[in-house]
Amino acid sequence: MAAASFEFVQGSERLDWGVLVAIDLQRLMKDTNVDTLQRIVENIAFARVTRDEAAMFTPEHILHLFTLCQLVIQYLVCSQECLAKINVKLTERLQEMQHRRDSAEAEREKLHEENVILRKEVKAQRRTLLAYEYANSAGGGVGMTALGGGQSYICPQCGDAYTKKESLQSHVRKRHAAVKNGASPQSQPQEVEKTAYEAQLLQQRQLQEKVEKLENLLEKEKERNDRIQHDSMMMLMQAAMGGAQTKTPSPSPMPPPPPPATATAAVAAAPTTTQKQQTQETLERSPQFHAPPLQVPPEVSAIPVMPDIAALQRYNMTRQQEAANNALLRKISELEALICDLKSTKKDTAEARAAPVPEPARTTVTATPPMEVSSRPPPPPSTQTKQKEQQQSST
């Protein structure tokens, strides 16, 4: 594939035969060296050969030069193929990027259309909300005026009061055409609406802030009450435990452990009765220590105990579950014992049903040919047959 801007340039340099002859063709064919091929291309491409120089070439020189030209042409063909492959890959990548760009453009158009539709919907909803607010304020104003305490709209120019905003706007359009600040009569109703809307927004923000503050205070109060309740319950439990300890007598302290005895002393003899009496007397003489009763302040005892219903329900559920599990375990153990008894009785009955006849003496039979087995004498009679024969002979 030729380039469009290619032009043939006539070379003006001479062939460097020293470089060309020094190249080993066999080695260059086996181990291709790109630098050597580049030097050959530069030397041959921009060289000029005259007739006189060509007449001086020997057949060996011409063959050597032809082989070098073949190598250079093959190198150029290989380079062209590599460039063609790279061009194909780059073209595929370009097509993929164009496809991505087209998909991104379509997505952008879709999002733009959705944005336009959403903006229109927001504007319509805003207008509807303003209409509802206006109708609500107008209805509330009428109801309150009927009661005698309605909202009044005062004209900033003359001070006249009106029960409706529309009345004030019509009054401003008719009576006050010229405004001090030079604004047109058409812009004044818009300014009035804008100020009223800003006042409503400010009032809503203030109410929202008050609600948030009240919610925060309520959460803090709940946390404080829970903490106080938990502390009071813990203190009451401690007081109850302290009272129970004071009612129950404290056990006497244990005697000190005896020193470790050696093997010979342990084997020697047991303690005598006198030693036992001495140890009892020492235990009776030793002082007994009692824990002092826990002093509960009156303000703590006056706090009412609020039981935790959820905790009690959880405790009852766990106790019921434990009781059911224990009952199931008892039933399983009873069934296992019953199965074991049935197995043992079945085994005993099977053994009792089996006849207690002694088995005849087993004789080891070796593998013998059929002739030998037939020639052997019959086996001796068993003991039972002998006893029967003796009984018959005696009778």
GROMACS .gro file of C-alpha atoms in nm:
model
  395
    1MET     CA    1   0.000   0.000   0.000
    2ALA     CA    2   0.182   0.309  -0.131
    3ALA     CA    3   0.156   0.642   0.040
    4ALA     CA    4  -0.008   0.929  -0.148
    5SER     CA    5   0.284   1.171  -0.092
    6PHE     CA    6   0.561   0.937  -0.213
    7GLU     CA    7   0.810   1.073  -0.468
    8PHE     CA    8   1.112   0.896  -0.610
    9VAL     CA    9   1.442   1.070  -0.528
   10GLN     CA   10   1.748   1.005  -0.742
   11GLY     CA   11   2.041   0.910  -0.522
   12SER     CA   12   2.366   1.101  -0.539
   13GLU     CA   13   2.589   0.895  -0.310
   14ARG     CA   14   2.816   0.610  -0.400
   15LEU     CA   15   2.779   0.254  -0.281
   16ASP     CA   16   2.978   0.173   0.030
   17TRP     CA   17   3.123  -0.156  -0.090
   18GLY     CA   18   3.329  -0.190   0.224
   19VAL     CA   19   3.012  -0.218   0.432
   20LEU     CA   20   2.822  -0.430   0.179
   21VAL     CA   21   3.103  -0.683   0.127
   22ALA     CA   22   3.168  -0.714   0.501
   23ILE     CA   23   2.813  -0.840   0.564
   24ASP     CA   24   2.787  -1.216   0.617
   25LEU     CA   25   2.476  -1.326   0.428
   26GLN     CA   26   2.440  -1.665   0.595
   27ARG     CA   27   2.463  -1.518   0.942
   28LEU     CA   28   2.224  -1.237   0.851
   29MET     CA   29   1.969  -1.489   0.720
   30LYS     CA   30   1.985  -1.696   1.039
   31ASP     CA   31   1.997  -1.411   1.292
   32THR     CA   32   1.814  -1.113   1.149
   33ASN     CA   33   1.962  -0.788   1.274
   34VAL     CA   34   1.739  -0.486   1.220
   35ASP     CA   35   2.023  -0.234   1.253
   36THR     CA   36   2.217  -0.405   0.974
   37LEU     CA   37   1.912  -0.407   0.750
   38GLN     CA   38   1.858  -0.038   0.817
   39ARG     CA   39   2.216   0.039   0.714
   40ILE     CA   40   2.172  -0.167   0.396
   41VAL     CA   41   1.850   0.016   0.311
   42GLU     CA   42   2.012   0.356   0.361
   43ASN     CA   43   2.317   0.254   0.157
   44ILE     CA   44   2.129   0.108  -0.141
   45ALA     CA   45   1.822   0.337  -0.150
   46PHE     CA   46   2.014   0.666  -0.187
   47ALA     CA   47   2.313   0.540  -0.390
   48ARG     CA   48   2.386   0.610  -0.759
   49VAL     CA   49   2.553   0.351  -0.981
   50THR     CA   50   2.696   0.453  -1.319
   51ARG     CA   51   2.761   0.234  -1.623
   52ASP     CA   52   3.133   0.235  -1.564
   53GLU     CA   53   3.087   0.114  -1.207
   54ALA     CA   54   2.836  -0.149  -1.320
   55ALA     CA   55   3.085  -0.278  -1.580
   56MET     CA   56   3.338  -0.326  -1.304
   57PHE     CA   57   3.102  -0.553  -1.102
   58THR     CA   58   3.189  -0.918  -1.095
   59PRO     CA   59   2.919  -1.188  -1.089
   60GLU     CA   60   2.991  -1.248  -0.721
   61HIS     CA   61   2.935  -0.879  -0.645
   62ILE     CA   62   2.609  -0.878  -0.841
   63LEU     CA   63   2.487  -1.195  -0.664
   64HIS     CA   64   2.583  -1.052  -0.323
   65LEU     CA   65   2.407  -0.724  -0.400
   66PHE     CA   66   2.098  -0.906  -0.531
   67THR     CA   67   2.077  -1.119  -0.217
   68LEU     CA   68   2.104  -0.808   0.000
   69CYS     CA   69   1.825  -0.645  -0.199
   70GLN     CA   70   1.609  -0.955  -0.148
   71LEU     CA   71   1.665  -0.939   0.227
   72VAL     CA   72   1.577  -0.570   0.232
   73ILE     CA   73   1.260  -0.627   0.027
   74GLN     CA   74   1.149  -0.912   0.256
   75TYR     CA   75   1.213  -0.691   0.558
   76LEU     CA   76   1.002  -0.415   0.402
   77VAL     CA   77   0.722  -0.660   0.320
   78CYS     CA   78   0.724  -0.790   0.678
   79SER     CA   79   0.716  -0.433   0.809
   80GLN     CA   80   0.424  -0.358   0.579
   81GLU     CA   81   0.232  -0.660   0.709
   82CYS     CA   82   0.297  -0.557   1.069
   83LEU     CA   83   0.182  -0.205   0.993
   84ALA     CA   84  -0.128  -0.343   0.821
   85LYS     CA   85  -0.215  -0.551   1.131
   86ILE     CA   86  -0.159  -0.252   1.356
   87ASN     CA   87  -0.377  -0.046   1.123
   88VAL     CA   88  -0.655  -0.307   1.145
   89LYS     CA   89  -0.638  -0.310   1.526
   90LEU     CA   90  -0.641   0.067   1.543
   91THR     CA   91  -0.936   0.080   1.303
   92GLU     CA   92  -1.131  -0.167   1.518
   93ARG     CA   93  -1.047   0.033   1.827
   94LEU     CA   94  -1.157   0.352   1.653
   95GLN     CA   95  -1.487   0.191   1.555
   96GLU     CA   96  -1.540   0.074   1.912
   97MET     CA   97  -1.470   0.421   2.046
   98GLN     CA   98  -1.709   0.570   1.792
   99HIS     CA   99  -1.975   0.320   1.899
  100ARG     CA  100  -1.920   0.417   2.262
  101ARG     CA  101  -1.938   0.783   2.170
  102ASP     CA  102  -2.264   0.726   1.984
  103SER     CA  103  -2.413   0.535   2.278
  104ALA     CA  104  -2.298   0.806   2.519
  105GLU     CA  105  -2.449   1.069   2.294
  106ALA     CA  106  -2.778   0.880   2.281
  107GLU     CA  107  -2.773   0.844   2.660
  108ARG     CA  108  -2.703   1.215   2.694
  109GLU     CA  109  -2.995   1.299   2.466
  110LYS     CA  110  -3.221   1.067   2.663
  111LEU     CA  111  -3.114   1.221   2.994
  112HIS     CA  112  -3.161   1.569   2.849
  113GLU     CA  113  -3.515   1.483   2.745
  114GLU     CA  114  -3.588   1.335   3.088
  115ASN     CA  115  -3.442   1.646   3.250
  116VAL     CA  116  -3.666   1.869   3.040
  117ILE     CA  117  -3.972   1.660   3.128
  118LEU     CA  118  -3.881   1.663   3.498
  119ARG     CA  119  -3.831   2.039   3.492
  120LYS     CA  120  -4.175   2.081   3.339
  121GLU     CA  121  -4.326   1.851   3.600
  122VAL     CA  122  -4.150   2.041   3.879
  123LYS     CA  123  -4.283   2.369   3.747
  124ALA     CA  124  -4.634   2.225   3.725
  125GLN     CA  125  -4.610   2.083   4.077
  126ARG     CA  126  -4.475   2.413   4.206
  127ARG     CA  127  -4.764   2.600   4.048
  128THR     CA  128  -5.010   2.350   4.191
  129LEU     CA  129  -4.850   2.385   4.535
  130LEU     CA  130  -4.867   2.763   4.516
  131ALA     CA  131  -5.231   2.740   4.412
  132TYR     CA  132  -5.306   2.509   4.706
  133GLU     CA  133  -5.122   2.741   4.946
  134TYR     CA  134  -5.305   3.040   4.807
  135ALA     CA  135  -5.641   2.864   4.833
  136ASN     CA  136  -5.559   2.748   5.186
  137SER     CA  137  -5.453   3.094   5.296
  138ALA     CA  138  -5.759   3.250   5.131
  139GLY     CA  139  -5.993   2.995   5.290
  140GLY     CA  140  -5.827   3.033   5.630
  141GLY     CA  141  -5.848   3.411   5.604
  142VAL     CA  142  -6.219   3.400   5.521
  143GLY     CA  143  -6.294   3.161   5.807
  144MET     CA  144  -6.100   3.370   6.056
  145THR     CA  145  -6.257   3.694   5.938
  146ALA     CA  146  -6.597   3.537   5.990
  147LEU     CA  147  -6.491   3.469   6.348
  148GLY     CA  148  -6.363   3.822   6.391
  149GLY     CA  149  -5.987   3.757   6.401
  150GLY     CA  150  -5.896   3.713   6.030
  151GLN     CA  151  -5.571   3.803   5.855
  152SER     CA  152  -5.565   4.147   5.695
  153TYR     CA  153  -5.355   4.262   5.398
  154ILE     CA  154  -5.247   4.626   5.436
  155CYS     CA  155  -5.157   4.842   5.139
  156PRO     CA  156  -4.803   4.983   5.179
  157GLN     CA  157  -4.902   5.309   5.003
  158CYS     CA  158  -5.225   5.421   5.166
  159GLY     CA  159  -5.264   5.183   5.462
  160ASP     CA  160  -5.599   5.036   5.360
  161ALA     CA  161  -5.667   4.686   5.495
  162TYR     CA  162  -5.816   4.404   5.288
  163THR     CA  163  -5.919   4.053   5.380
  164LYS     CA  164  -5.797   3.898   5.052
  165LYS     CA  165  -5.473   3.928   4.866
  166GLU     CA  166  -5.655   3.962   4.532
  167SER     CA  167  -5.839   4.265   4.664
  168LEU     CA  168  -5.511   4.424   4.767
  169GLN     CA  169  -5.357   4.352   4.427
  170SER     CA  170  -5.653   4.501   4.238
  171HIS     CA  171  -5.644   4.806   4.467
  172VAL     CA  172  -5.274   4.856   4.397
  173ARG     CA  173  -5.327   4.822   4.021
  174LYS     CA  174  -5.616   5.069   4.017
  175ARG     CA  175  -5.523   5.329   4.279
  176HIS     CA  176  -5.146   5.329   4.286
  177ALA     CA  177  -5.033   5.329   3.924
  178ALA     CA  178  -4.719   5.533   3.992
  179VAL     CA  179  -4.469   5.380   4.235
  180LYS     CA  180  -4.202   5.572   4.422
  181ASN     CA  181  -3.915   5.354   4.306
  182GLY     CA  182  -4.015   5.387   3.941
  183ALA     CA  183  -4.142   5.032   3.896
  184SER     CA  184  -4.421   4.960   3.646
  185PRO     CA  185  -4.776   4.889   3.772
  186GLN     CA  186  -4.755   4.534   3.634
  187SER     CA  187  -4.446   4.450   3.841
  188GLN     CA  188  -4.596   4.559   4.175
  189PRO     CA  189  -4.838   4.262   4.210
  190GLN     CA  190  -4.547   4.032   4.135
  191GLU     CA  191  -4.341   4.200   4.407
  192VAL     CA  192  -4.630   4.164   4.651
  193GLU     CA  193  -4.664   3.797   4.567
  194LYS     CA  194  -4.289   3.752   4.599
  195THR     CA  195  -4.275   3.915   4.942
  196ALA     CA  196  -4.573   3.710   5.061
  197TYR     CA  197  -4.416   3.391   4.933
  198GLU     CA  198  -4.083   3.476   5.100
  199ALA     CA  199  -4.262   3.546   5.427
  200GLN     CA  200  -4.437   3.209   5.407
  201LEU     CA  201  -4.108   3.034   5.336
  202LEU     CA  202  -3.943   3.209   5.629
  203GLN     CA  203  -4.228   3.111   5.857
  204GLN     CA  204  -4.207   2.750   5.741
  205ARG     CA  205  -3.832   2.743   5.806
  206GLN     CA  206  -3.878   2.884   6.154
  207LEU     CA  207  -4.145   2.627   6.231
  208GLN     CA  208  -3.921   2.348   6.099
  209GLU     CA  209  -3.633   2.466   6.317
  210LYS     CA  210  -3.859   2.479   6.622
  211VAL     CA  211  -3.985   2.127   6.552
  212GLU     CA  212  -3.628   1.998   6.517
  213LYS     CA  213  -3.524   2.163   6.843
  214LEU     CA  214  -3.824   2.014   7.024
  215GLU     CA  215  -3.744   1.668   6.883
  216ASN     CA  216  -3.383   1.696   7.002
  217LEU     CA  217  -3.497   1.804   7.348
  218LEU     CA  218  -3.745   1.516   7.360
  219GLU     CA  219  -3.473   1.264   7.268
  220LYS     CA  220  -3.240   1.404   7.533
  221GLU     CA  221  -3.517   1.393   7.794
  222LYS     CA  222  -3.595   1.031   7.705
  223GLU     CA  223  -3.229   0.933   7.737
  224ARG     CA  224  -3.201   1.111   8.072
  225ASN     CA  225  -3.517   0.941   8.205
  226ASP     CA  226  -3.395   0.600   8.090
  227ARG     CA  227  -3.058   0.654   8.256
  228ILE     CA  228  -3.218   0.770   8.582
  229GLN     CA  229  -3.456   0.472   8.579
  230HIS     CA  230  -3.171   0.229   8.517
  231ASP     CA  231  -2.960   0.382   8.797
  232SER     CA  232  -3.252   0.372   9.041
  233MET     CA  233  -3.326   0.008   8.961
  234MET     CA  234  -2.961  -0.087   9.010
  235MET     CA  235  -2.945   0.093   9.343
  236LEU     CA  236  -3.269  -0.070   9.460
  237MET     CA  237  -3.138  -0.412   9.362
  238GLN     CA  238  -2.817  -0.345   9.554
  239ALA     CA  239  -3.020  -0.232   9.854
  240ALA     CA  240  -3.235  -0.546   9.841
  241MET     CA  241  -2.929  -0.767   9.817
  242GLY     CA  242  -2.769  -0.585  10.111
  243GLY     CA  243  -3.084  -0.634  10.323
  244ALA     CA  244  -3.090  -1.005  10.244
  245GLN     CA  245  -2.727  -1.036  10.347
  246THR     CA  246  -2.796  -0.867  10.681
  247LYS     CA  247  -3.091  -1.102  10.750
  248THR     CA  248  -2.899  -1.422  10.675
  249PRO     CA  249  -2.625  -1.509  10.933
  250SER     CA  250  -2.279  -1.487  10.792
  251PRO     CA  251  -2.092  -1.817  10.790
  252SER     CA  252  -1.796  -1.861  11.021
  253PRO     CA  253  -1.457  -1.828  10.860
  254MET     CA  254  -1.294  -2.147  10.745
  255PRO     CA  255  -0.997  -2.271  10.949
  256PRO     CA  256  -0.657  -2.228  10.791
  257PRO     CA  257  -0.546  -2.527  10.585
  258PRO     CA  258  -0.304  -2.764  10.755
  259PRO     CA  259   0.056  -2.764  10.642
  260PRO     CA  260   0.140  -3.017  10.372
  261ALA     CA  261   0.234  -3.348  10.528
  262THR     CA  262   0.504  -3.568  10.394
  263ALA     CA  263   0.449  -3.922  10.278
  264THR     CA  264   0.592  -4.071  10.598
  265ALA     CA  265   0.373  -3.851  10.822
  266ALA     CA  266   0.061  -3.938  10.625
  267VAL     CA  267   0.128  -4.306  10.659
  268ALA     CA  268   0.221  -4.283  11.030
  269ALA     CA  269  -0.119  -4.247  11.203
  270ALA     CA  270  -0.457  -4.067  11.202
  271PRO     CA  271  -0.534  -3.769  11.436
  272THR     CA  272  -0.642  -3.860  11.786
  273THR     CA  273  -0.955  -3.744  11.970
  274THR     CA  274  -0.759  -3.488  12.176
  275GLN     CA  275  -0.638  -3.318  11.861
  276LYS     CA  276  -0.998  -3.301  11.730
  277GLN     CA  277  -1.115  -3.139  12.054
  278GLN     CA  278  -0.837  -2.880  12.038
  279THR     CA  279  -0.930  -2.783  11.681
  280GLN     CA  280  -1.297  -2.743  11.780
  281GLU     CA  281  -1.203  -2.517  12.075
  282THR     CA  282  -0.986  -2.298  11.852
  283LEU     CA  283  -1.271  -2.264  11.602
  284GLU     CA  284  -1.514  -2.162  11.880
  285ARG     CA  285  -1.270  -1.906  12.020
  286SER     CA  286  -1.195  -1.748  11.678
  287PRO     CA  287  -1.396  -1.423  11.625
  288GLN     CA  288  -1.673  -1.421  11.365
  289PHE     CA  289  -1.691  -1.134  11.118
  290HIS     CA  290  -2.023  -0.999  10.987
  291ALA     CA  291  -2.066  -0.766  10.689
  292PRO     CA  292  -2.211  -0.425  10.786
  293PRO     CA  293  -2.563  -0.357  10.653
  294LEU     CA  294  -2.586  -0.143  10.339
  295GLN     CA  295  -2.712   0.206  10.415
  296VAL     CA  296  -2.973   0.314  10.157
  297PRO     CA  297  -3.042   0.690  10.140
  298PRO     CA  298  -3.409   0.792  10.175
  299GLU     CA  299  -3.415   0.973   9.841
  300VAL     CA  300  -3.318   0.647   9.667
  301SER     CA  301  -3.576   0.440   9.854
  302ALA     CA  302  -3.844   0.697   9.765
  303ILE     CA  303  -3.787   0.652   9.389
  304PRO     CA  304  -4.065   0.439   9.241
  305VAL     CA  305  -3.957   0.125   9.057
  306MET     CA  306  -4.073   0.114   8.695
  307PRO     CA  307  -4.057  -0.248   8.573
  308ASP     CA  308  -3.930  -0.316   8.224
  309ILE     CA  309  -4.225  -0.492   8.057
  310ALA     CA  310  -4.029  -0.592   7.748
  311ALA     CA  311  -3.752  -0.751   7.959
  312LEU     CA  312  -4.007  -0.939   8.168
  313GLN     CA  313  -4.179  -1.068   7.856
  314ARG     CA  314  -3.846  -1.183   7.711
  315TYR     CA  315  -3.761  -1.355   8.040
  316ASN     CA  316  -4.098  -1.534   8.046
  317MET     CA  317  -4.057  -1.645   7.686
  318THR     CA  318  -3.709  -1.783   7.753
  319ARG     CA  319  -3.829  -1.967   8.063
  320GLN     CA  320  -4.120  -2.119   7.870
  321GLN     CA  321  -3.886  -2.225   7.592
  322GLU     CA  322  -3.647  -2.384   7.843
  323ALA     CA  323  -3.934  -2.572   8.010
  324ALA     CA  324  -4.058  -2.700   7.673
  325ASN     CA  325  -3.705  -2.808   7.578
  326ASN     CA  326  -3.659  -2.989   7.909
  327ALA     CA  327  -3.993  -3.169   7.865
  328LEU     CA  328  -3.893  -3.278   7.516
  329LEU     CA  329  -3.558  -3.403   7.643
  330ARG     CA  330  -3.730  -3.604   7.917
  331LYS     CA  331  -3.969  -3.758   7.664
  332ILE     CA  332  -3.679  -3.846   7.435
  333SER     CA  333  -3.489  -4.012   7.721
  334GLU     CA  334  -3.801  -4.209   7.823
  335LEU     CA  335  -3.853  -4.324   7.464
  336GLU     CA  336  -3.489  -4.430   7.439
  337ALA     CA  337  -3.519  -4.632   7.761
  338LEU     CA  338  -3.841  -4.792   7.635
  339ILE     CA  339  -3.674  -4.884   7.306
  340CYS     CA  340  -3.381  -5.039   7.492
  341ASP     CA  341  -3.621  -5.244   7.709
  342LEU     CA  342  -3.811  -5.363   7.402
  343LYS     CA  343  -3.489  -5.463   7.231
  344SER     CA  344  -3.372  -5.658   7.536
  345THR     CA  345  -3.709  -5.837   7.574
  346LYS     CA  346  -3.714  -5.921   7.205
  347LYS     CA  347  -3.364  -6.062   7.229
  348ASP     CA  348  -3.455  -6.274   7.535
  349THR     CA  349  -3.767  -6.415   7.366
  350ALA     CA  350  -3.567  -6.497   7.054
  351GLU     CA  351  -3.307  -6.682   7.263
  352ALA     CA  352  -3.579  -6.867   7.457
  353ARG     CA  353  -3.757  -6.978   7.140
  354ALA     CA  354  -3.439  -7.120   6.993
  355ALA     CA  355  -3.408  -7.496   7.065
  356PRO     CA  356  -3.126  -7.576   7.306
  357VAL     CA  357  -3.014  -7.877   7.097
  358PRO     CA  358  -2.638  -7.919   7.098
  359GLU     CA  359  -2.493  -7.905   6.758
  360PRO     CA  360  -2.326  -8.221   6.622
  361ALA     CA  361  -1.953  -8.235   6.610
  362ARG     CA  362  -1.832  -8.068   6.302
  363THR     CA  363  -1.578  -8.262   6.099
  364THR     CA  364  -1.340  -8.088   5.876
  365VAL     CA  365  -1.391  -8.206   5.521
  366THR     CA  366  -1.095  -8.174   5.295
  367ALA     CA  367  -1.123  -8.149   4.922
  368THR     CA  368  -1.077  -8.500   4.781
  369PRO     CA  369  -1.151  -8.656   4.445
  370PRO     CA  370  -1.499  -8.806   4.397
  371MET     CA  371  -1.367  -9.164   4.399
  372GLU     CA  372  -1.207  -9.122   4.741
  373VAL     CA  373  -1.521  -8.964   4.892
  374SER     CA  374  -1.737  -9.252   4.778
  375SER     CA  375  -1.490  -9.509   4.912
  376ARG     CA  376  -1.474  -9.356   5.260
  377PRO     CA  377  -1.679  -9.524   5.539
  378PRO     CA  378  -1.980  -9.337   5.679
  379PRO     CA  379  -1.921  -9.112   5.984
  380PRO     CA  380  -1.976  -9.253   6.332
  381PRO     CA  381  -2.321  -9.201   6.487
  382SER     CA  382  -2.370  -8.907   6.715
  383THR     CA  383  -2.418  -8.928   7.092
  384GLN     CA  384  -2.796  -8.879   7.071
  385THR     CA  385  -2.835  -9.175   6.836
  386LYS     CA  386  -2.620  -9.387   7.071
  387GLN     CA  387  -2.840  -9.293   7.369
  388LYS     CA  388  -3.156  -9.383   7.176
  389GLU     CA  389  -3.010  -9.723   7.080
  390GLN     CA  390  -2.914  -9.794   7.443
  391GLN     CA  391  -3.269  -9.707   7.562
  392GLN     CA  392  -3.423  -9.937   7.301
  393SER     CA  393  -3.191 -10.223   7.398
  394SER     CA  394  -3.273 -10.174   7.769
  395THR     CA  395  -3.648 -10.182   7.701
   0.00000   0.00000   0.00000
